[in-house]
Short mmCIF file of the C-alpha atoms (twelve columns), coordinates in Angstrom:
data_MODEL
# 
_entry.id   MODEL 
# 
loop_
_atom_site.group_PDB 
_atom_site.id 
_atom_site.type_symbol 
_atom_site.label_atom_id 
_atom_site.label_alt_id 
_atom_site.label_comp_id 
_atom_site.label_asym_id 
_atom_site.label_seq_id 
_atom_site.Cartn_x 
_atom_site.Cartn_y 
_atom_site.Cartn_z 
_atom_site.pdbx_PDB_model_num 
ATOM 1   C CA . UNK A 1   -21.594 37.178  28.919  1 
ATOM 2   C CA . UNK A 2   -21.414 33.654  30.122  1 
ATOM 3   C CA . UNK A 3   -22.232 32.767  26.559  1 
ATOM 4   C CA . UNK A 4   -19.077 34.232  25.331  1 
ATOM 5   C CA . UNK A 5   -16.698 32.044  27.834  1 
ATOM 6   C CA . UNK A 6   -18.374 29.001  27.260  1 
ATOM 7   C CA . UNK A 7   -18.405 29.564  23.152  1 
ATOM 8   C CA . UNK A 8   -14.369 30.303  24.037  1 
ATOM 9   C CA . UNK A 9   -14.417 26.915  25.781  1 
ATOM 10  C CA . UNK A 10  -15.821 24.773  23.033  1 
ATOM 11  C CA . UNK A 11  -13.543 26.504  19.901  1 
ATOM 12  C CA . UNK A 12  -10.668 25.927  22.405  1 
ATOM 13  C CA . UNK A 13  -11.355 22.078  22.705  1 
ATOM 14  C CA . UNK A 14  -12.750 21.550  19.341  1 
ATOM 15  C CA . UNK A 15  -10.683 23.414  17.181  1 
ATOM 16  C CA . UNK A 16  -7.249  21.122  18.028  1 
ATOM 17  C CA . UNK A 17  -9.532  18.095  17.608  1 
ATOM 18  C CA . UNK A 18  -11.347 18.852  14.280  1 
ATOM 19  C CA . UNK A 19  -7.604  20.085  13.650  1 
ATOM 20  C CA . UNK A 20  -6.355  16.667  14.327  1 
ATOM 21  C CA . UNK A 21  -8.714  14.391  12.592  1 
ATOM 22  C CA . UNK A 22  -8.207  15.999  9.723   1 
ATOM 23  C CA . UNK A 23  -4.189  15.691  9.555   1 
ATOM 24  C CA . UNK A 24  -4.752  11.681  10.558  1 
ATOM 25  C CA . UNK A 25  -7.298  11.442  7.568   1 
ATOM 26  C CA . UNK A 26  -5.057  13.565  5.585   1 
ATOM 27  C CA . UNK A 27  -2.123  11.641  6.418   1 
ATOM 28  C CA . UNK A 28  -4.184  7.662   6.112   1 
ATOM 29  C CA . UNK A 29  -5.551  8.999   2.734   1 
ATOM 30  C CA . UNK A 30  -2.119  10.029  0.777   1 
ATOM 31  C CA . UNK A 31  -0.421  6.228   2.658   1 
ATOM 32  C CA . UNK A 32  -3.460  4.700   0.877   1 
ATOM 33  C CA . UNK A 33  -3.451  6.174   -2.335  1 
ATOM 34  C CA . UNK A 34  0.509   5.813   -2.442  1 
ATOM 35  C CA . UNK A 35  1.337   2.593   -0.816  1 
ATOM 36  C CA . UNK A 36  -2.070  1.176   -3.508  1 
ATOM 37  C CA . UNK A 37  -0.143  3.007   -6.641  1 
ATOM 38  C CA . UNK A 38  3.103   0.867   -5.649  1 
ATOM 39  C CA . UNK A 39  1.519   -2.309  -5.070  1 
ATOM 40  C CA . UNK A 40  -0.584  -1.993  -8.534  1 
ATOM 41  C CA . UNK A 41  2.943   -1.046  -10.399 1 
ATOM 42  C CA . UNK A 42  4.559   -3.969  -9.215  1 
ATOM 43  C CA . UNK A 43  1.825   -6.208  -10.051 1 
ATOM 44  C CA . UNK A 44  1.481   -4.920  -13.461 1 
ATOM 45  C CA . UNK A 45  5.191   -4.937  -13.413 1 
ATOM 46  C CA . UNK A 46  5.712   -8.796  -12.327 1 
ATOM 47  C CA . UNK A 47  2.978   -9.513  -14.740 1 
ATOM 48  C CA . UNK A 48  4.132   -8.378  -17.834 1 
ATOM 49  C CA . UNK A 49  7.437   -9.409  -17.041 1 
ATOM 50  C CA . UNK A 50  5.418   -13.244 -17.199 1 
ATOM 51  C CA . UNK A 51  4.947   -12.142 -21.160 1 
ATOM 52  C CA . UNK A 52  8.246   -11.278 -21.693 1 
ATOM 53  C CA . UNK A 53  9.511   -15.124 -21.250 1 
ATOM 54  C CA . UNK A 54  8.688   -18.220 -23.391 1 
ATOM 55  C CA . UNK A 55  5.747   -20.185 -24.222 1 
ATOM 56  C CA . UNK A 56  7.023   -23.205 -22.315 1 
ATOM 57  C CA . UNK A 57  8.803   -21.093 -19.366 1 
ATOM 58  C CA . UNK A 58  5.225   -18.930 -18.927 1 
ATOM 59  C CA . UNK A 59  3.060   -23.099 -18.713 1 
ATOM 60  C CA . UNK A 60  5.643   -23.845 -15.873 1 
ATOM 61  C CA . UNK A 61  5.225   -20.366 -14.184 1 
ATOM 62  C CA . UNK A 62  1.446   -21.265 -14.802 1 
ATOM 63  C CA . UNK A 63  2.015   -24.857 -13.203 1 
ATOM 64  C CA . UNK A 64  3.536   -23.817 -10.469 1 
ATOM 65  C CA . UNK A 65  1.046   -21.735 -9.762  1 
ATOM 66  C CA . UNK A 66  3.614   -18.655 -9.322  1 
ATOM 67  C CA . UNK A 67  0.972   -15.906 -9.982  1 
ATOM 68  C CA . UNK A 68  -0.975  -16.854 -6.708  1 
ATOM 69  C CA . UNK A 69  1.837   -16.595 -5.176  1 
ATOM 70  C CA . UNK A 70  3.020   -13.407 -6.191  1 
ATOM 71  C CA . UNK A 71  -0.725  -11.665 -4.773  1 
ATOM 72  C CA . UNK A 72  0.089   -13.910 -1.354  1 
ATOM 73  C CA . UNK A 73  3.389   -12.144 -1.056  1 
ATOM 74  C CA . UNK A 74  1.700   -8.602  -2.340  1 
ATOM 75  C CA . UNK A 75  -1.526  -9.674  0.030   1 
ATOM 76  C CA . UNK A 76  1.076   -9.968  3.066   1 
ATOM 77  C CA . UNK A 77  3.464   -6.725  2.420   1 
ATOM 78  C CA . UNK A 78  0.460   -5.022  2.753   1 
ATOM 79  C CA . UNK A 79  -1.286  -6.380  5.967   1 
ATOM 80  C CA . UNK A 80  2.178   -5.828  7.596   1 
ATOM 81  C CA . UNK A 81  1.622   -2.000  6.541   1 
ATOM 82  C CA . UNK A 82  -1.451  -1.834  7.744   1 
ATOM 83  C CA . UNK A 83  -0.830  -3.723  11.410  1 
ATOM 84  C CA . UNK A 84  2.195   -1.021  11.696  1 
ATOM 85  C CA . UNK A 85  0.299   1.937   10.832  1 
ATOM 86  C CA . UNK A 86  -2.185  0.200   13.715  1 
ATOM 87  C CA . UNK A 87  0.472   -0.046  16.042  1 
ATOM 88  C CA . UNK A 88  1.549   3.698   15.475  1 
ATOM 89  C CA . UNK A 89  -1.679  5.341   15.963  1 
ATOM 90  C CA . UNK A 90  -2.536  3.372   19.389  1 
ATOM 91  C CA . UNK A 91  1.044   4.666   20.612  1 
ATOM 92  C CA . UNK A 92  1.971   0.671   21.386  1 
ATOM 93  C CA . UNK A 93  5.225   -0.529  20.555  1 
ATOM 94  C CA . UNK A 94  5.697   -4.512  19.233  1 
ATOM 95  C CA . UNK A 95  7.167   -6.230  22.264  1 
ATOM 96  C CA . UNK A 96  10.169  -7.906  21.524  1 
ATOM 97  C CA . UNK A 97  10.124  -11.470 22.038  1 
ATOM 98  C CA . UNK A 98  13.179  -12.736 21.310  1 
ATOM 99  C CA . UNK A 99  15.833  -11.707 23.480  1 
ATOM 100 C CA . UNK A 100 19.919  -12.529 22.759  1 
ATOM 101 C CA . UNK A 101 21.218  -14.857 24.971  1 
ATOM 102 C CA . UNK A 102 23.437  -13.074 27.730  1 
ATOM 103 C CA . UNK A 103 20.701  -10.772 27.863  1 
ATOM 104 C CA . UNK A 104 17.834  -10.217 30.367  1 
ATOM 105 C CA . UNK A 105 17.679  -13.757 31.285  1 
ATOM 106 C CA . UNK A 106 19.976  -16.547 32.637  1 
ATOM 107 C CA . UNK A 107 20.898  -18.602 30.471  1 
ATOM 108 C CA . UNK A 108 20.020  -22.770 30.844  1 
# 
């Protein structure tokens, strides 16, 4: 009879834990897939617009390494999304670095 109580205790503990893990994996997968699709669409749209210009404009953009700049920008967007997601997972709020004058400190 004690085995039944022990089994019920284990299922009461493991059940919500398994549901939480599946919920986190599901939300993370959907978010990753959606953001990856969105960034691929943005990248293809921008590179598609490069081809719409004249040859001289394309050469100037190539000399200015605009394609590298766009990749760096999209990588920064991805990094920002990952870091904000990590902060939300750990349930930490970002500390405010800058305070406006006249608030919580003495003006010098």
